[in-house]
Amino acid sequence: RSVYDDQPNAHQKFMEKLDACIRNHDREIEKMCNFHHQGFVDAITELLKVRADAEKLKVQVTDTNRRLQDAGKEVIAQTEEIIRCRIQQRNITTVVEKLQLCLPVLEMYSKLKEQMSVKRYYSALKTMEQLENLYLPRVSQYRFCQIMIENLPKLREEIKEISMSDLKDFLESIRKHSDRIGETAMKQAQQQKTFSTALQKQNNVNYGRNMHLSRNRILESKNEITLKRTFEDEDEHEEEVLTAQDLVDFSPVYRCLHIYSVLGDGEIFENYYRKQRRKQARLVLQPQSSMHETVEGYRRYFSQIVGFFVVEDHILHVTQGLVTRTYTDELWNMALSKIIAVLRTHSSYCSDPDLVLELKNLIVVFADTLQGYGFPVNRLFDLLFEIRDQYNETLLKKWSGLFRDIFEADNYSPIPVANEEEYRIVISKFPFQDPELDKQSFPKKLPMSQSVPQIYMQVKEFIYASLKFSESLHRSSTEIDDMLRKSTNLLLTRTLSSCLQNLIKKPHIGLTELVQIIINTTHLEQACKYLEDFISNITNISQLTVHTARLYGLSTFKDARHAAEGEIYTKLNQKIDEFIQIADYDWTMSESDGRASGYLMDLINFLRSTFQVFTHLPGKVAQTACMSACQHLSMSLMQMLLDSELKQISMGAIQQFNLDVIQCELFASSEPVPGFQGDTLQLAFIDLRQLLDLFMVWDWSTYLADYGQATSKYLRVNPSTALTLLEKMKDSSKKNNIFAQFRKNDRDKQKLIETVVKQLRSLVNGMSQHT
């Protein structure tokens, strides 16, 4: 370092020291070489000796190698052959191992293809799953495996499409076969019900056998034979009737469900299935427009609905999750509302009670069938109560026609019976009892006409018809009894009452017919208690039960009888008016003919013969009719005198009119109808009698003096009536030629008339002012 520090003479000193150091090292090397030189010479000498031996050894080795090479050629060849065989063996082993991995894959793929060809799609999906998860991962490096892997999704889609196509075919199949399925299920339910009923009867028979062994032995044997036949028929039907599984192959829906479940699309399948079935439900629930015309239309409608829900119930119980109870209940509630609306509408079109009854039986079987599958049907039985009202309406219309036909065919004369046999036939139809009539000998006549037993029998037939509808409604005997009584009340109070009222109002019904109608209604009224007993017998409900309704037939027949009585009064008055209309008085005649008018004698003869027919009527009716006729006759005669169109009346006409009134009074006093006290009937003509006496006697002074007193001789003569008649006579006097001669007597009479007229007018004015 000092050399490079540029000290004075540093470089020179450094070189000197370096040379001195080199010389020292050379001396040391020379010493060492001198020390080892002998050993080196010895080593060289030995090495030269070894070279000769090495040459010799080389020759020997070369010779040995040549000989070894010659000897190893065959070994080498065999060794190479062995190596080649070993490589082949290793390759074969590798191939076998790989084939052992590939063969199951190929076998499974072949199995997959075979399953696809034989349409075992669910098994094919399982095979695919094994291929994907177990086999293909082991050999995924091979190209054919890649091809397989690419094909598997396509196969799955193909399976989905095929299974969906099968499902659509299945849906179409159950749509076509739903009516047969429903018909089968309804038959089975009906047979089961018949079997249960027969079994119940058999149990009742067995119970009765223990209680009344000797008395019921024959009945038991008959019932046992009936039950045996029922069982035999049941067995025959069971052989013939097919189940839903026999009619429809459900395997497509199972396959499709399993396939979609395996593919992870179970929810999609469920939604599709339910959607399609809802559409089918709407189609099934849509009735034909002419369904109400025949019972077959209703049967086909019910069969399709039952078939639909039988299929759904089967799917519910054999699959898991495809159809749930909540879903079926929701679907049933929707269907039930639609069914009830449809039945309400179409049943309202039914006018035939037999068709309504068959509809009711179909609804009962329909409800029992679906109830057996667990569907609630209470609303259907509630609907039956509405249809029962409809049924009763159709029955009432039908029986209205029957009643009209009976009334039209009746001759309205008492029923003649020639012998005991005919009498028994009549009383077997109608509960008639009359001890007095029983004492009479044959031939004899029953008081009622032929329509009475016919009406009574038709009412009983109506009760039977109403009872038919009440069967199988799952109601108690008390409710059935109440329904029968209410419907019978409607028949009596509305239908029969209306028919009677219309009959009474018919113009061709005369007085004789009206009298017979009154007699008929009396006997029908008496028969109402027998109808109540009849209803109690068929329902086994005592009339003493608190809630038992009563028949209102009594009021019906009383009303009809009152209407007939009123019609008798009206027709009598009309007949009187007809006679009055043919009256032909000469109001200007100078003197009377000395005898009563012909029209009035004919009228009295008519009334006399008519009242003879009234002997079978109740006394009050005949008396009222007679009094009404006399009062109407008196009023009509009075109106004839006071008619405004009649301008003048002579004294001769008054005398003739008086003769007619005398005949009326004689008729009233002859007691045409028994039961009147004293001269009660004659009082009907008292107004006329006092008025005519006043003019015949010309006793105006007495009339005017006693007017307003209770003891007046002419108490019933009204001043206005007397004034009207007197003015007619005054006008007649003025125009009479005799008065025209102005004789003193006539002038005095004329003055008297004028004086009386003035006094009467003052009385009339006083009455009006007082009023």
PDB file of N, CA and C in Angstrom, residues 557-586:
ATOM      1  N   PHE A 557    -161.771 -27.124   2.920  1.00  0.00           N
ATOM      2  CA  PHE A 557    -163.103 -27.553   2.504  1.00  0.00           C
ATOM      3  C   PHE A 557    -164.176 -26.596   3.025  1.00  0.00           C
ATOM      4  N   LYS A 558    -163.924 -25.972   4.162  1.00  0.00           N
ATOM      5  CA  LYS A 558    -164.866 -24.967   4.639  1.00  0.00           C
ATOM      6  C   LYS A 558    -164.902 -23.773   3.694  1.00  0.00           C
ATOM      7  N   ASP A 559    -163.701 -23.337   3.258  1.00  0.00           N
ATOM      8  CA  ASP A 559    -163.651 -22.213   2.311  1.00  0.00           C
ATOM      9  C   ASP A 559    -164.346 -22.564   1.003  1.00  0.00           C
ATOM     10  N   ALA A 560    -164.094 -23.797   0.520  1.00  0.00           N
ATOM     11  CA  ALA A 560    -164.738 -24.219  -0.733  1.00  0.00           C
ATOM     12  C   ALA A 560    -166.256 -24.271  -0.552  1.00  0.00           C
ATOM     13  N   ARG A 561    -166.649 -24.773   0.606  1.00  0.00           N
ATOM     14  CA  ARG A 561    -168.094 -24.860   0.864  1.00  0.00           C
ATOM     15  C   ARG A 561    -168.717 -23.458   0.934  1.00  0.00           C
ATOM     16  N   HIS A 562    -168.024 -22.549   1.580  1.00  0.00           N
ATOM     17  CA  HIS A 562    -168.539 -21.175   1.641  1.00  0.00           C
ATOM     18  C   HIS A 562    -168.591 -20.545   0.255  1.00  0.00           C
ATOM     19  N   ALA A 563    -167.562 -20.837  -0.553  1.00  0.00           N
ATOM     20  CA  ALA A 563    -167.580 -20.307  -1.919  1.00  0.00           C
ATOM     21  C   ALA A 563    -168.733 -20.893  -2.722  1.00  0.00           C
ATOM     22  N   ALA A 564    -168.988 -22.194  -2.534  1.00  0.00           N
ATOM     23  CA  ALA A 564    -170.097 -22.832  -3.244  1.00  0.00           C
ATOM     24  C   ALA A 564    -171.428 -22.245  -2.769  1.00  0.00           C
ATOM     25  N   GLU A 565    -171.508 -22.020  -1.456  1.00  0.00           N
ATOM     26  CA  GLU A 565    -172.739 -21.409  -0.946  1.00  0.00           C
ATOM     27  C   GLU A 565    -172.932 -20.032  -1.550  1.00  0.00           C
ATOM     28  N   GLY A 566    -171.847 -19.248  -1.578  1.00  0.00           N
ATOM     29  CA  GLY A 566    -171.958 -17.930  -2.186  1.00  0.00           C
ATOM     30  C   GLY A 566    -172.333 -18.006  -3.652  1.00  0.00           C
ATOM     31  N   GLU A 567    -171.778 -19.016  -4.348  1.00  0.00           N
ATOM     32  CA  GLU A 567    -172.104 -19.175  -5.767  1.00  0.00           C
ATOM     33  C   GLU A 567    -173.564 -19.587  -5.939  1.00  0.00           C
ATOM     34  N   ILE A 568    -174.073 -20.376  -4.997  1.00  0.00           N
ATOM     35  CA  ILE A 568    -175.496 -20.739  -5.045  1.00  0.00           C
ATOM     36  C   ILE A 568    -176.356 -19.487  -4.926  1.00  0.00           C
ATOM     37  N   TYR A 569    -175.991 -18.642  -3.965  1.00  0.00           N
ATOM     38  CA  TYR A 569    -176.752 -17.397  -3.807  1.00  0.00           C
ATOM     39  C   TYR A 569    -176.673 -16.556  -5.083  1.00  0.00           C
ATOM     40  N   THR A 570    -175.473 -16.497  -5.659  1.00  0.00           N
ATOM     41  CA  THR A 570    -175.294 -15.687  -6.864  1.00  0.00           C
ATOM     42  C   THR A 570    -176.092 -16.241  -8.030  1.00  0.00           C
ATOM     43  N   LYS A 571    -176.010 -17.572  -8.214  1.00  0.00           N
ATOM     44  CA  LYS A 571    -176.726 -18.179  -9.353  1.00  0.00           C
ATOM     45  C   LYS A 571    -178.237 -18.086  -9.157  1.00  0.00           C
ATOM     46  N   LEU A 572    -178.685 -18.236  -7.912  1.00  0.00           N
ATOM     47  CA  LEU A 572    -180.117 -18.057  -7.666  1.00  0.00           C
ATOM     48  C   LEU A 572    -180.550 -16.649  -8.052  1.00  0.00           C
ATOM     49  N   ASN A 573    -179.764 -15.686  -7.642  1.00  0.00           N
ATOM     50  CA  ASN A 573    -180.086 -14.294  -7.978  1.00  0.00           C
ATOM     51  C   ASN A 573    -180.042 -14.061  -9.486  1.00  0.00           C
ATOM     52  N   GLN A 574    -179.035 -14.684 -10.139  1.00  0.00           N
ATOM     53  CA  GLN A 574    -178.956 -14.542 -11.592  1.00  0.00           C
ATOM     54  C   GLN A 574    -180.185 -15.150 -12.267  1.00  0.00           C
ATOM     55  N   LYS A 575    -180.613 -16.305 -11.747  1.00  0.00           N
ATOM     56  CA  LYS A 575    -181.800 -16.938 -12.331  1.00  0.00           C
ATOM     57  C   LYS A 575    -183.037 -16.083 -12.110  1.00  0.00           C
ATOM     58  N   ILE A 576    -183.114 -15.495 -10.915  1.00  0.00           N
ATOM     59  CA  ILE A 576    -184.236 -14.583 -10.638  1.00  0.00           C
ATOM     60  C   ILE A 576    -184.201 -13.403 -11.597  1.00  0.00           C
ATOM     61  N   ASP A 577    -182.970 -12.868 -11.837  1.00  0.00           N
ATOM     62  CA  ASP A 577    -182.839 -11.735 -12.776  1.00  0.00           C
ATOM     63  C   ASP A 577    -183.277 -12.121 -14.168  1.00  0.00           C
ATOM     64  N   GLU A 578    -182.976 -13.386 -14.566  1.00  0.00           N
ATOM     65  CA  GLU A 578    -183.408 -13.831 -15.898  1.00  0.00           C
ATOM     66  C   GLU A 578    -184.930 -13.829 -16.013  1.00  0.00           C
ATOM     67  N   PHE A 579    -185.608 -14.283 -14.956  1.00  0.00           N
ATOM     68  CA  PHE A 579    -187.081 -14.257 -14.982  1.00  0.00           C
ATOM     69  C   PHE A 579    -187.595 -12.812 -14.969  1.00  0.00           C
ATOM     70  N   ILE A 580    -186.944 -11.979 -14.162  1.00  0.00           N
ATOM     71  CA  ILE A 580    -187.383 -10.586 -14.076  1.00  0.00           C
ATOM     72  C   ILE A 580    -187.254  -9.884 -15.426  1.00  0.00           C
ATOM     73  N   GLN A 581    -186.208 -10.262 -16.180  1.00  0.00           N
ATOM     74  CA  GLN A 581    -185.967  -9.608 -17.469  1.00  0.00           C
ATOM     75  C   GLN A 581    -187.061  -9.906 -18.487  1.00  0.00           C
ATOM     76  N   ILE A 582    -187.739 -11.047 -18.309  1.00  0.00           N
ATOM     77  CA  ILE A 582    -188.808 -11.374 -19.283  1.00  0.00           C
ATOM     78  C   ILE A 582    -190.171 -10.844 -18.826  1.00  0.00           C
ATOM     79  N   ALA A 583    -190.155 -10.113 -17.708  1.00  0.00           N
ATOM     80  CA  ALA A 583    -191.424  -9.519 -17.244  1.00  0.00           C
ATOM     81  C   ALA A 583    -191.895  -8.469 -18.250  1.00  0.00           C
ATOM     82  N   ASP A 584    -193.175  -8.490 -18.525  1.00  0.00           N
ATOM     83  CA  ASP A 584    -193.720  -7.575 -19.539  1.00  0.00           C
ATOM     84  C   ASP A 584    -195.001  -6.934 -18.981  1.00  0.00           C
ATOM     85  N   TYR A 585    -194.819  -5.911 -18.152  1.00  0.00           N
ATOM     86  CA  TYR A 585    -195.960  -5.221 -17.552  1.00  0.00           C
ATOM     87  C   TYR A 585    -196.469  -4.117 -18.489  1.00  0.00           C
ATOM     88  N   ASP A 586    -197.779  -3.955 -18.506  1.00  0.00           N
ATOM     89  CA  ASP A 586    -198.401  -2.813 -19.171  1.00  0.00           C
ATOM     90  C   ASP A 586    -198.635  -1.760 -18.088  1.00  0.00           C
TER      91      ASP A 586
END
